[in-house]
Structure formats: C-alpha cells, structure tokens
PDB file of C-alpha atoms in Angstrom:
ATOM      1  CA  UNK A  55      14.059  61.703  -1.327  1.00  0.00           C
ATOM      2  CA  UNK A  56      10.281  61.426  -1.033  1.00  0.00           C
ATOM      3  CA  UNK A  57       8.596  60.917   2.266  1.00  0.00           C
ATOM      4  CA  UNK A  58       5.892  58.336   2.774  1.00  0.00           C
ATOM      5  CA  UNK A  59       2.576  59.545   4.111  1.00  0.00           C
ATOM      6  CA  UNK A  60       1.945  58.348   7.658  1.00  0.00           C
ATOM      7  CA  UNK A  61      -1.191  56.383   6.608  1.00  0.00           C
ATOM      8  CA  UNK A  62       0.805  54.310   4.103  1.00  0.00           C
ATOM      9  CA  UNK A  63       3.446  53.530   6.717  1.00  0.00           C
ATOM     10  CA  UNK A  64       0.812  52.342   9.149  1.00  0.00           C
ATOM     11  CA  UNK A  65      -0.802  50.086   6.524  1.00  0.00           C
ATOM     12  CA  UNK A  66       2.608  48.653   5.637  1.00  0.00           C
ATOM     13  CA  UNK A  67       3.406  47.920   9.303  1.00  0.00           C
ATOM     14  CA  UNK A  68       0.023  46.213   9.766  1.00  0.00           C
ATOM     15  CA  UNK A  69       0.594  44.089   6.657  1.00  0.00           C
ATOM     16  CA  UNK A  70       3.956  42.910   7.979  1.00  0.00           C
ATOM     17  CA  UNK A  71       2.412  41.984  11.327  1.00  0.00           C
ATOM     18  CA  UNK A  72      -0.414  40.056   9.629  1.00  0.00           C
ATOM     19  CA  UNK A  73       1.801  37.943   7.348  1.00  0.00           C
ATOM     20  CA  UNK A  74       1.701  34.200   7.828  1.00  0.00           C
ATOM     21  CA  UNK A  75       4.860  32.404   8.926  1.00  0.00           C
ATOM     22  CA  UNK A  76       7.105  31.062   6.166  1.00  0.00           C
ATOM     23  CA  UNK A  77       6.763  27.493   7.488  1.00  0.00           C
ATOM     24  CA  UNK A  78       2.962  27.589   7.058  1.00  0.00           C
ATOM     25  CA  UNK A  79       3.273  28.921   3.525  1.00  0.00           C
ATOM     26  CA  UNK A  80       5.836  26.228   2.606  1.00  0.00           C
ATOM     27  CA  UNK A  81       3.593  23.486   4.032  1.00  0.00           C
ATOM     28  CA  UNK A  82       0.598  24.725   1.996  1.00  0.00           C
ATOM     29  CA  UNK A  83       2.748  24.940  -1.155  1.00  0.00           C
ATOM     30  CA  UNK A  84       4.005  21.365  -0.680  1.00  0.00           C
ATOM     31  CA  UNK A  85       0.454  20.074  -0.131  1.00  0.00           C
ATOM     32  CA  UNK A  86      -0.735  21.826  -3.296  1.00  0.00           C
ATOM     33  CA  UNK A  87       2.159  20.409  -5.324  1.00  0.00           C
ATOM     34  CA  UNK A  88       1.568  16.878  -4.015  1.00  0.00           C
ATOM     35  CA  UNK A  89      -2.132  17.095  -4.859  1.00  0.00           C
ATOM     36  CA  UNK A  90      -1.507  18.102  -8.486  1.00  0.00           C
ATOM     37  CA  UNK A  91       1.457  15.782  -9.093  1.00  0.00           C
ATOM     38  CA  UNK A  92       0.828  13.293 -11.903  1.00  0.00           C
ATOM     39  CA  UNK A  93      -1.667  15.483 -13.780  1.00  0.00           C
ATOM     40  CA  UNK A  94      -1.517  15.092 -17.578  1.00  0.00           C
ATOM     41  CA  UNK A  95      -1.977  17.624 -20.370  1.00  0.00           C
ATOM     42  CA  UNK A  96      -1.777  17.531 -24.170  1.00  0.00           C
ATOM     43  CA  UNK A  97       0.121  20.194 -26.127  1.00  0.00           C
ATOM     44  CA  UNK A  98      -0.242  20.434 -29.940  1.00  0.00           C
ATOM     45  CA  UNK A  99       2.938  19.926 -31.957  1.00  0.00           C
ATOM     46  CA  UNK A 100       1.751  21.995 -34.912  1.00  0.00           C
ATOM     47  CA  UNK A 101       3.261  25.002 -36.636  1.00  0.00           C
ATOM     48  CA  UNK A 102       3.293  28.403 -34.949  1.00  0.00           C
ATOM     49  CA  UNK A 103       2.432  29.390 -31.387  1.00  0.00           C
ATOM     50  CA  UNK A 104       0.266  27.236 -29.128  1.00  0.00           C
ATOM     51  CA  UNK A 105      -3.410  28.041 -29.569  1.00  0.00           C
ATOM     52  CA  UNK A 106      -6.597  26.373 -28.446  1.00  0.00           C
ATOM     53  CA  UNK A 107      -6.860  22.604 -28.855  1.00  0.00           C
ATOM     54  CA  UNK A 108      -9.744  22.949 -31.322  1.00  0.00           C
ATOM     55  CA  UNK A 109      -7.695  24.999 -33.826  1.00  0.00           C
ATOM     56  CA  UNK A 110      -5.733  22.088 -35.322  1.00  0.00           C
ATOM     57  CA  UNK A 111      -7.442  18.821 -34.239  1.00  0.00           C
ATOM     58  CA  UNK A 112      -5.388  16.661 -36.637  1.00  0.00           C
ATOM     59  CA  UNK A 113      -1.979  17.789 -35.324  1.00  0.00           C
ATOM     60  CA  UNK A 114      -0.061  15.340 -33.118  1.00  0.00           C
ATOM     61  CA  UNK A 115      -0.070  16.061 -29.390  1.00  0.00           C
ATOM     62  CA  UNK A 116       2.723  15.816 -26.839  1.00  0.00           C
ATOM     63  CA  UNK A 117       1.490  14.345 -23.568  1.00  0.00           C
ATOM     64  CA  UNK A 118       3.110  15.998 -20.558  1.00  0.00           C
ATOM     65  CA  UNK A 119       2.961  15.080 -16.873  1.00  0.00           C
ATOM     66  CA  UNK A 120       3.229  17.523 -13.958  1.00  0.00           C
ATOM     67  CA  UNK A 121       6.002  16.603 -11.498  1.00  0.00           C
ATOM     68  CA  UNK A 122       5.102  19.215  -8.918  1.00  0.00           C
ATOM     69  CA  UNK A 123       7.537  21.782 -10.282  1.00  0.00           C
ATOM     70  CA  UNK A 124       7.510  21.401 -14.071  1.00  0.00           C
ATOM     71  CA  UNK A 125       5.861  19.622 -17.028  1.00  0.00           C
ATOM     72  CA  UNK A 126       7.818  16.616 -18.347  1.00  0.00           C
ATOM     73  CA  UNK A 127       7.064  14.887 -21.679  1.00  0.00           C
ATOM     74  CA  UNK A 128       5.843  11.307 -21.388  1.00  0.00           C
ATOM     75  CA  UNK A 129       4.636  10.522 -24.917  1.00  0.00           C
ATOM     76  CA  UNK A 130       3.082  11.579 -28.198  1.00  0.00           C
ATOM     77  CA  UNK A 131      -0.363  10.769 -29.624  1.00  0.00           C
ATOM     78  CA  UNK A 132      -1.663  11.125 -33.188  1.00  0.00           C
ATOM     79  CA  UNK A 133      -4.416  13.728 -32.808  1.00  0.00           C
ATOM     80  CA  UNK A 134      -6.848  15.528 -30.521  1.00  0.00           C
ATOM     81  CA  UNK A 135      -9.250  12.565 -30.290  1.00  0.00           C
ATOM     82  CA  UNK A 136      -6.477  10.234 -29.102  1.00  0.00           C
ATOM     83  CA  UNK A 137      -5.296  12.836 -26.577  1.00  0.00           C
ATOM     84  CA  UNK A 138      -8.800  13.272 -25.176  1.00  0.00           C
ATOM     85  CA  UNK A 139      -9.235   9.487 -24.911  1.00  0.00           C
ATOM     86  CA  UNK A 140      -6.007   9.318 -22.893  1.00  0.00           C
ATOM     87  CA  UNK A 141      -6.663  12.335 -20.691  1.00  0.00           C
ATOM     88  CA  UNK A 142     -10.362  11.716 -20.053  1.00  0.00           C
ATOM     89  CA  UNK A 143     -11.058   7.949 -20.046  1.00  0.00           C
ATOM     90  CA  UNK A 144     -14.706   6.932 -20.104  1.00  0.00           C
ATOM     91  CA  UNK A 145     -16.153   6.207 -16.697  1.00  0.00           C
ATOM     92  CA  UNK A 146     -18.474   3.223 -16.267  1.00  0.00           C
ATOM     93  CA  UNK A 147     -22.116   4.268 -16.386  1.00  0.00           C
ATOM     94  CA  UNK A 148     -24.309   3.168 -13.523  1.00  0.00           C
ATOM     95  CA  UNK A 149     -27.428   1.479 -14.806  1.00  0.00           C
ATOM     96  CA  UNK A 150     -30.725   2.285 -13.163  1.00  0.00           C
ATOM     97  CA  UNK A 151     -32.454  -0.568 -11.454  1.00  0.00           C
ATOM     98  CA  UNK A 152     -35.525  -1.973 -13.143  1.00  0.00           C
ATOM     99  CA  UNK A 153     -37.757  -0.957 -10.257  1.00  0.00           C
ATOM    100  CA  UNK A 154     -36.295   2.511  -9.900  1.00  0.00           C
ATOM    101  CA  UNK A 155     -37.704   4.288  -6.872  1.00  0.00           C
ATOM    102  CA  UNK A 156     -39.372   7.387  -8.193  1.00  0.00           C
ATOM    103  CA  UNK A 157     -40.442  10.060  -5.760  1.00  0.00           C
ATOM    104  CA  UNK A 158     -44.002   9.633  -4.605  1.00  0.00           C
ATOM    105  CA  UNK A 159     -46.255  12.497  -5.541  1.00  0.00           C
ATOM    106  CA  UNK A 160     -48.502  13.775  -2.792  1.00  0.00           C
ATOM    107  CA  UNK A 161     -52.237  14.142  -2.999  1.00  0.00           C
ATOM    108  CA  UNK A 162     -53.729  17.163  -4.627  1.00  0.00           C
ATOM    109  CA  UNK A 163     -53.259  19.107  -7.782  1.00  0.00           C
ATOM    110  CA  UNK A 164     -49.845  20.555  -7.077  1.00  0.00           C
ATOM    111  CA  UNK A 165     -48.482  23.507  -5.219  1.00  0.00           C
ATOM    112  CA  UNK A 166     -48.459  25.979  -8.083  1.00  0.00           C
ATOM    113  CA  UNK A 167     -51.881  25.227  -9.523  1.00  0.00           C
ATOM    114  CA  UNK A 168     -55.092  27.035  -8.791  1.00  0.00           C
ATOM    115  CA  UNK A 169     -57.052  25.465  -5.968  1.00  0.00           C
ATOM    116  CA  UNK A 170     -60.104  23.504  -6.900  1.00  0.00           C
ATOM    117  CA  UNK A 171     -63.447  25.269  -6.320  1.00  0.00           C
ATOM    118  CA  UNK A 172     -65.173  24.507  -3.042  1.00  0.00           C
ATOM    119  CA  UNK A 173     -68.032  22.077  -3.520  1.00  0.00           C
TER     120      UNK A 173
END
C-alpha cells in the first residue's frame, strides 16, 4: 500500500473543509435549470453524425425544447432557414426620431489635432 505525502493530505483536508453545503449547491442547480427551461434548439435530421448546422442547410431539422433535465422533441421544420426563423425571431427595430439628438461638438479643432499657431 502506498502512503500519501503529508502535503497532499493537508490539501485534501482543507478542500473538504472548504466545500459548500449540499443544500446550497442544490439550490444553485435548481435556479440554473429553471433559468434555461424552455430553451429551443434545432438538430439536423440528415445522414451520418451530427455536424455543424451549415454543413447540410437543406436537411430537415428537429426542434427540441429543454425541460431542465433533458431535450424533448416538439416539432420538425423543413430546413435551416425555417429553423433559424423559429429560433431567432426578428425583433422590432427602433426608428430614430427625425430630430435625433446628436452629441454637440465642443469648440476648437479637436483633441488629437495639432494646436493652431499663436497669432
């Protein structure tokens, strides 16, 4: 039987003392799962192993939803473009007002320009 060096034993004992309680870890895990619940992803249904989405853009995609513990299928779309439209809907664009307030430029020639000659 091998013996542990004293330094390793001391580090191990310190690590055990510094561990967080199981209740705190479980609470953080539940918060993380609740925050990500409902997230969607698209998985290609093409031949062979799953690769990047750009490899076969015309292949149908399975839409899956995260339940907090596993991915569950919720539907199928025709191709990559349809999957992206479902996963990333367009957000309304804010239009700038007609009289947009531009920052006022101060007097002078600018901070990084050579100073004007003294007259």
